PDB file of C-alpha atoms and ligand atoms in Angstrom:
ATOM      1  CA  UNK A   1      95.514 138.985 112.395  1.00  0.00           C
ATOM      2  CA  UNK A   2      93.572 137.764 109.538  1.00  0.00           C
ATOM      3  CA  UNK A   3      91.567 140.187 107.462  1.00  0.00           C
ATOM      4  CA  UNK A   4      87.722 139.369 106.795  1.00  0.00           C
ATOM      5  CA  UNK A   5      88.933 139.430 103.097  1.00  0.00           C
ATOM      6  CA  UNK A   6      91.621 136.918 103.798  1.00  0.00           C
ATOM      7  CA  UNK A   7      89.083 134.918 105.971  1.00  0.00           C
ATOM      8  CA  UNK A   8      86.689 134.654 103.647  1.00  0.00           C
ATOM      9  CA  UNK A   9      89.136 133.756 100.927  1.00  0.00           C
ATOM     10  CA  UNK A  10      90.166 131.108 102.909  1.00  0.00           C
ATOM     11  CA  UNK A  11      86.401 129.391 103.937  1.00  0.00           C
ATOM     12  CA  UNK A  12      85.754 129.657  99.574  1.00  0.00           C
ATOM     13  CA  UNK A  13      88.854 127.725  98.484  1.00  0.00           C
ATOM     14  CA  UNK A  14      88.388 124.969 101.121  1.00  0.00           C
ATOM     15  CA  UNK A  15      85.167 125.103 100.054  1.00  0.00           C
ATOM     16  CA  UNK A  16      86.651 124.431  96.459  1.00  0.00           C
ATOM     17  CA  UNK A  17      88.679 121.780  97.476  1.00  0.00           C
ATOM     18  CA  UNK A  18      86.399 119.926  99.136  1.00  0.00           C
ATOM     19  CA  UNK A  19      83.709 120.472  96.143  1.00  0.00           C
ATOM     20  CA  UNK A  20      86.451 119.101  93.793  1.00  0.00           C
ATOM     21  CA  UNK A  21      87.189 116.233  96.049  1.00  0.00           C
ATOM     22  CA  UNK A  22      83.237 115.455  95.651  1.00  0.00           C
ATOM     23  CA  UNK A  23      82.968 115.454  92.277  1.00  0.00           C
ATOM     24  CA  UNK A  24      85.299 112.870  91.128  1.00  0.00           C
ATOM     25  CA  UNK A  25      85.050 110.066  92.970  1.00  0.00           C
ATOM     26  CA  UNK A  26      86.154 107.610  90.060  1.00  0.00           C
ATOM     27  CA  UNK A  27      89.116 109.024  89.965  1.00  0.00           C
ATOM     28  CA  UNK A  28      90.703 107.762  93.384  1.00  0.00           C
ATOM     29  CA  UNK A  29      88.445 106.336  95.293  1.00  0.00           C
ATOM     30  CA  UNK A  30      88.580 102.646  96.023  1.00  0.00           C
ATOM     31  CA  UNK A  31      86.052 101.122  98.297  1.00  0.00           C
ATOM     32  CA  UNK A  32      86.734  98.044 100.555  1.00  0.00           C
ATOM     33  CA  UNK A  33      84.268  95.257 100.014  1.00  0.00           C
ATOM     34  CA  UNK A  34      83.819  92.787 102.548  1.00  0.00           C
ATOM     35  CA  UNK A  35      81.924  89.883 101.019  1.00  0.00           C
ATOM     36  CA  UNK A  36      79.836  88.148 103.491  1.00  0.00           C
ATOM     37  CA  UNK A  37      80.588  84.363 103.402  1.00  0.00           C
ATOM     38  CA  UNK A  38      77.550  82.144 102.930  1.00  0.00           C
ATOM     39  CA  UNK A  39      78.596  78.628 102.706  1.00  0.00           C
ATOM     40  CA  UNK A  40      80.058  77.359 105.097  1.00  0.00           C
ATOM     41  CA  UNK A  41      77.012  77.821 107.391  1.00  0.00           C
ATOM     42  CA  UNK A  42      77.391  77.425 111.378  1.00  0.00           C
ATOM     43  CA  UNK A  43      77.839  74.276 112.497  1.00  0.00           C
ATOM     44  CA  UNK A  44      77.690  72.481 109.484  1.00  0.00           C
ATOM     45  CA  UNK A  45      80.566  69.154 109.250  1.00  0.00           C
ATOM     46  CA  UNK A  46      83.040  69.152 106.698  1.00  0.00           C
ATOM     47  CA  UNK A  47      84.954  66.432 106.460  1.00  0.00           C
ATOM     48  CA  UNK A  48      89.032  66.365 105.809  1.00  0.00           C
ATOM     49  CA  UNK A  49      89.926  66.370 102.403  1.00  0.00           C
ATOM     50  CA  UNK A  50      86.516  66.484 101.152  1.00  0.00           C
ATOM     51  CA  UNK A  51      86.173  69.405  98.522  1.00  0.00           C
ATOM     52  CA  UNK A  52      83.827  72.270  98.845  1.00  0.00           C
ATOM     53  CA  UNK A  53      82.615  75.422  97.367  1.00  0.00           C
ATOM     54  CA  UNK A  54      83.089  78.782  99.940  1.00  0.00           C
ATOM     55  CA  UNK A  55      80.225  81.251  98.378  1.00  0.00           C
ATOM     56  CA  UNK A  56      80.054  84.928  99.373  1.00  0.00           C
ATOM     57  CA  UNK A  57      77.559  87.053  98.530  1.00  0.00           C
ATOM     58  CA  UNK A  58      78.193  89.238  95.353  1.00  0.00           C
ATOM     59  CA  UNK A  59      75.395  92.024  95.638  1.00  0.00           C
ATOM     60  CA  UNK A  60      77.251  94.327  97.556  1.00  0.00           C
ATOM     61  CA  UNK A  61      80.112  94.832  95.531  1.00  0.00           C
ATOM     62  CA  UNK A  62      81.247  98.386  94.901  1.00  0.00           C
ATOM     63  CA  UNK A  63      82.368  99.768  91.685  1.00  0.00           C
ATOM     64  CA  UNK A  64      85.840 100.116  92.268  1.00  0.00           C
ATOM     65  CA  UNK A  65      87.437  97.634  94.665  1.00  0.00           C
ATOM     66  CA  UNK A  66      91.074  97.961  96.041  1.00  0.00           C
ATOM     67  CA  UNK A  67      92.234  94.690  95.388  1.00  0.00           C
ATOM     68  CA  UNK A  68      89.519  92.226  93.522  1.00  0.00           C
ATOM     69  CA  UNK A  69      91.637  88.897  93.872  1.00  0.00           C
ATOM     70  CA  UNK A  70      91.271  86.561  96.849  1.00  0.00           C
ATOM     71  CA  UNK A  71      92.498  84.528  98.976  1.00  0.00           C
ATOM     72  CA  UNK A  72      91.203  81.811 102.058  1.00  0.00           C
ATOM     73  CA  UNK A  73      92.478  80.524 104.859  1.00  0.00           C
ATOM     74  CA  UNK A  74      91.516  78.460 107.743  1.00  0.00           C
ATOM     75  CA  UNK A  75      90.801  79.965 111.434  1.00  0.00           C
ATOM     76  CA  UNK A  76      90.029  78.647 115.103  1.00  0.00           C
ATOM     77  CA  UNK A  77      89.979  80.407 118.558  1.00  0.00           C
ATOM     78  CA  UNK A  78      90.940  83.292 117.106  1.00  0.00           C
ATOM     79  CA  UNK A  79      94.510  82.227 115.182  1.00  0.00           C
ATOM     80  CA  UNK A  80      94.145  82.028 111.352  1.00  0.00           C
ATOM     81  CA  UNK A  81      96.436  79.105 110.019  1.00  0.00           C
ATOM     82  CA  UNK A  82      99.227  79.951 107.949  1.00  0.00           C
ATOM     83  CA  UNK A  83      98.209  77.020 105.607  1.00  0.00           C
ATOM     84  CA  UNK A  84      96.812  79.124 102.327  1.00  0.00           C
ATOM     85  CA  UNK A  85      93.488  76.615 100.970  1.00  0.00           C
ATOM     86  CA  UNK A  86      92.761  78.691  97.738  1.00  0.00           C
ATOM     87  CA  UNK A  87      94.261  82.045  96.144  1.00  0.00           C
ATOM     88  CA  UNK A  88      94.361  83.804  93.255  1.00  0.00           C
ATOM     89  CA  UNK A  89      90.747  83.693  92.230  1.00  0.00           C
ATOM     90  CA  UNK A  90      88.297  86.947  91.702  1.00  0.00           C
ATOM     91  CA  UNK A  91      85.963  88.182  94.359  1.00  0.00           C
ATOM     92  CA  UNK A  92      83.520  88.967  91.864  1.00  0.00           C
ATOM     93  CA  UNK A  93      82.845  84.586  91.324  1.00  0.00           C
ATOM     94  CA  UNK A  94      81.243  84.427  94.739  1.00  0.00           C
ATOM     95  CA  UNK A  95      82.660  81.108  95.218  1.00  0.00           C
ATOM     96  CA  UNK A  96      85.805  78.750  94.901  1.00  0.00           C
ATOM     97  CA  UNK A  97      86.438  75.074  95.669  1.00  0.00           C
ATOM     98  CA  UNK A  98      88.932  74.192  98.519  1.00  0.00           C
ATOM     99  CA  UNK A  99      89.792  71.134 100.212  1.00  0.00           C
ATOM    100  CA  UNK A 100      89.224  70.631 103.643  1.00  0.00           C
ATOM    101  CA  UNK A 101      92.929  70.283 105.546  1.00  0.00           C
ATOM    102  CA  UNK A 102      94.075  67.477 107.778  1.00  0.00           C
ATOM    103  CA  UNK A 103      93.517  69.224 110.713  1.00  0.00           C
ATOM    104  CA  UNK A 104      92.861  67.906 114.208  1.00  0.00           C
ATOM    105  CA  UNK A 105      88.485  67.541 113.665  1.00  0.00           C
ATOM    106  CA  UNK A 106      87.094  69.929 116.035  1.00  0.00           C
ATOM    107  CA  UNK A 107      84.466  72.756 116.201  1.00  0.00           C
ATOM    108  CA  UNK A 108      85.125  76.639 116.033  1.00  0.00           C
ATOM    109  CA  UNK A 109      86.657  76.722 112.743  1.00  0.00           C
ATOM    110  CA  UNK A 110      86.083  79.037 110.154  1.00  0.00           C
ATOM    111  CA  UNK A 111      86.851  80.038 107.058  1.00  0.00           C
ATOM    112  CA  UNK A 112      88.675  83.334 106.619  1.00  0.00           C
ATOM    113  CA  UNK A 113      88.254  85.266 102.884  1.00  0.00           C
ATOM    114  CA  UNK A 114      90.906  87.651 102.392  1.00  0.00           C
ATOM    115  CA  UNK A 115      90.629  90.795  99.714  1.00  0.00           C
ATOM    116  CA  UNK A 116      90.092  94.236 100.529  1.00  0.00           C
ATOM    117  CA  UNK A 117      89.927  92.758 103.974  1.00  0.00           C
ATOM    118  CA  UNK A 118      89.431  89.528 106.138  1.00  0.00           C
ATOM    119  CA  UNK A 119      86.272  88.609 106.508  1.00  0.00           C
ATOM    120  CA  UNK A 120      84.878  84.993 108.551  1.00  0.00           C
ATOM    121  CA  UNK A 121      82.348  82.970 107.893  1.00  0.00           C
ATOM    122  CA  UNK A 122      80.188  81.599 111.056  1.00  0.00           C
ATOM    123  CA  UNK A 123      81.965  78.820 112.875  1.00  0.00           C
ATOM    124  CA  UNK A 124      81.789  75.441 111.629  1.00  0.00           C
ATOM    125  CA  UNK A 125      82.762  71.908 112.380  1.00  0.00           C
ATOM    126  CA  UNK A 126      86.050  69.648 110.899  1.00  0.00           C
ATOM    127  CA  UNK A 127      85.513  65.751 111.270  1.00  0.00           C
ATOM    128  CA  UNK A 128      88.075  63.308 109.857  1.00  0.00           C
ATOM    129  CA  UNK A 129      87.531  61.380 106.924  1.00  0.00           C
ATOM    130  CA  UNK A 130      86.618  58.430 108.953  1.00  0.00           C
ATOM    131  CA  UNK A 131      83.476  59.687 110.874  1.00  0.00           C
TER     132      UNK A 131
HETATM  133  C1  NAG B   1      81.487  74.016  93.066  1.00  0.00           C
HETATM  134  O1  NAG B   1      80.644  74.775  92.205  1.00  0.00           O
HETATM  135  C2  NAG B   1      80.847  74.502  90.812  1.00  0.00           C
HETATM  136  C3  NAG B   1      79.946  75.450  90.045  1.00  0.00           C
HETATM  137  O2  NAG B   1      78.639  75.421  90.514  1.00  0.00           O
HETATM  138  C4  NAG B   1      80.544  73.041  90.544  1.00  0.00           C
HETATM  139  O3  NAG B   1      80.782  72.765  89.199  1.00  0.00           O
HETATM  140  C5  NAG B   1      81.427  72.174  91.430  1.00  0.00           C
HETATM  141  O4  NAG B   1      81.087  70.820  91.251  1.00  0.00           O
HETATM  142  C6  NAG B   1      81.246  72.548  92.884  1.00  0.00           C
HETATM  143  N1  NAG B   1      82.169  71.783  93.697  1.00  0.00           N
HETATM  144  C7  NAG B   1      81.809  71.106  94.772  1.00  0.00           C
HETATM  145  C8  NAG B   1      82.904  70.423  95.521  1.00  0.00           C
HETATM  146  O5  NAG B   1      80.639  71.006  95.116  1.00  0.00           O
END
């Protein structure tokens, strides 16, 4: 069985730990940022091969993020396409340019921004060029 003195030594080095672990934070910790997209807005039409700015809101950002470089993709009824539109650009610019694929026009898409994590934007509509 444990001794009080044991015990007790026990509860004050956790206690140490877990003080330690507290006060350095810059050390190791990373904190996922999920941007929220902005543009594109729901519903709004983008046309195919049109070119467009995807903003995300900056504010948020923590001080250290886990991986600061981006990437987007495209998305509908819940299956991201494999097609990458942009990559290689910083979270911290809040936007980047893609084109709009030659995909079949429709509603439901969205754009997917990939960093830390995926994050959509609200659905949106594709029309072709000819619309
Ligand atoms: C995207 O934003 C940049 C910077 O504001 C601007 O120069 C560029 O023309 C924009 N592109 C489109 C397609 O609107």
């Amino acid at each position: 069985m444990f001794s009080l003195r044991a015990l007790t030594t026990i509860i004050t080095s956790s206690a140490a730990l877990f003080s330690l672990t507290r006060a350095s934070p810059s050390v190791e910790r990373r904190d996922v940022w999920v941007p929220q997209i902005l543009y594109p807005r729901t519903n709004i039409v983008w046309k195919t091969g049109y070119r467009h700015n995807v903003t995300w809101d900056t504010s948020s950002q923590p001080e250290q993020i886990t991986n600061p470089v981006g990437s987007i993709q495209l998305r509908k009824s819940g299956s991201t396409f494999p097609d990458v539109l942009q990559e290689g650009f910083q979270l911290t610019d809040g936007r980047v340019e893609i084109t709009v694929p030659d995909v079949t026009p429709g509603c439901g898409y969205q754009i997917v921004l990939f960093g830390d994590s995926g994050n959509f934007s609200p659905e949106f509509i594709i029309a072709s060029e000819g619309d």
